[in-house]
């Protein structure tokens, strides 16, 4: 392992914005993010596959009335997010190091108001489908974790993953699905929030269009199912 990575891992151990395995709060935080981590009750927004946490930090700067948590397994990438949050003096953002498969260990049912999934690994191999962050087993977790007022966002350069996700959503109890194959030319552009992640910059520079979709889960089982597909 490189020296830089080792230094970042060591710093993460003392970094209050980073929640990871060896910290006591790691095992107590479920359902208590606002109380124990932020010490202020606000709607909780999570960025999954956050990498350096550009959305977590960028949105936290813009929306002080909400709390933001970036989730990823790569501690050295989230170290960057912690630095950025610190440089901006933000107190409404933190990072959680875990596999996303385990998020139900860290968030209680209905604890979240919004989920961003930013440029997740596309996992194109058929036998890797279960690891895609938009696979039905992840949707099932997300549905439990979000409250009645909820919004899920996906941003990806990967057309295969995007179309796979649209197919998955046809079988999910969702509503208000909106999507675009080219966010830059879309009336949904404002949802971009003026934020570009590292992967987004890399793939946009190579000429890839940015696909974006958003939806909400139906929390009332009497709502119609499956949800009609809408586009722009
Ligand atoms: C392609 S990168 C995107 C990072 C960032 N969102 C961006 O757009 O620059 C995908 C990220 O997802 C994380 N990731 C993928 N699968 C994961 C999982 N199951 N649990 C936790 N992190 C995961 C990886 O560690 C990586 O940082």
Coordinates of N, CA and C in Angstrom, one line a residue, residues 132 134 136 139 159-172 174 177 179 181 213 226 229:
X132 N -24.7 -4.6 -8.3 CA -25.1 -3.2 -8.8 C -25.9 -2.5 -7.7
X134 N -28.2 -0.6 -7.9 CA -29.6 -0.4 -8.2 C -30.4 -1.7 -8.3
X136 N -32.6 -5.0 -7.4 CA -33.7 -5.0 -6.5 C -33.4 -5.2 -5.0
X139 N -32.8 -1.9 -3.8 CA -34.0 -1.1 -3.8 C -34.8 -1.4 -2.5
X159 N -24.5 3.8 -19.8 CA -25.8 3.6 -20.4 C -26.4 2.2 -20.0
X160 N -25.5 1.2 -19.9 CA -25.9 -0.2 -19.6 C -26.6 -0.2 -18.2
X161 N -25.9 0.4 -17.2 CA -26.4 0.5 -15.9 C -27.7 1.3 -15.8
X162 N -27.7 2.3 -16.6 CA -28.9 3.2 -16.5 C -30.1 2.5 -17.1
X163 N -30.0 1.8 -18.2 CA -31.1 1.0 -18.7 C -31.5 -0.1 -17.9
X164 N -30.5 -0.8 -17.3 CA -30.8 -1.9 -16.3 C -31.6 -1.3 -15.2
X165 N -31.3 -0.1 -14.7 CA -32.0 0.5 -13.5 C -33.4 0.8 -13.9
X166 N -33.6 1.3 -15.1 CA -35.0 1.6 -15.5 C -35.8 0.4 -15.6
X167 N -35.2 -0.7 -16.0 CA -35.9 -2.0 -16.0 C -36.3 -2.5 -14.6
X168 N -35.3 -2.4 -13.7 CA -35.5 -2.8 -12.3 C -36.7 -2.0 -11.7
X169 N -36.7 -0.7 -12.0 CA -37.7 0.2 -11.4 C -39.1 -0.1 -11.9
X170 N -39.3 -0.7 -13.1 CA -40.6 -1.1 -13.5 C -41.3 -2.1 -12.6
X171 N -40.5 -2.8 -11.8 CA -41.0 -3.8 -10.9 C -41.0 -3.3 -9.4
X172 N -40.7 -2.1 -9.2 CA -40.6 -1.5 -7.9 C -41.8 -0.7 -7.5
X174 N -42.7 2.3 -6.9 CA -42.2 3.7 -6.9 C -43.2 4.6 -7.6
X177 N -41.3 8.8 -11.3 CA -40.0 8.6 -12.0 C -39.8 9.6 -13.1
X179 N -36.6 10.9 -15.9 CA -35.2 10.5 -16.3 C -34.8 11.2 -17.6
X181 N -31.4 11.0 -20.7 CA -30.2 10.4 -21.2 C -29.1 11.4 -21.4
X213 N -31.6 10.0 -13.3 CA -33.0 9.7 -13.0 C -33.3 10.0 -11.5
X226 N -47.4 -1.6 -10.6 CA -46.2 -0.9 -10.7 C -46.4 0.6 -11.2
X229 N -44.1 4.6 -16.2 CA -42.8 5.2 -16.5 C -43.0 6.5 -17.2

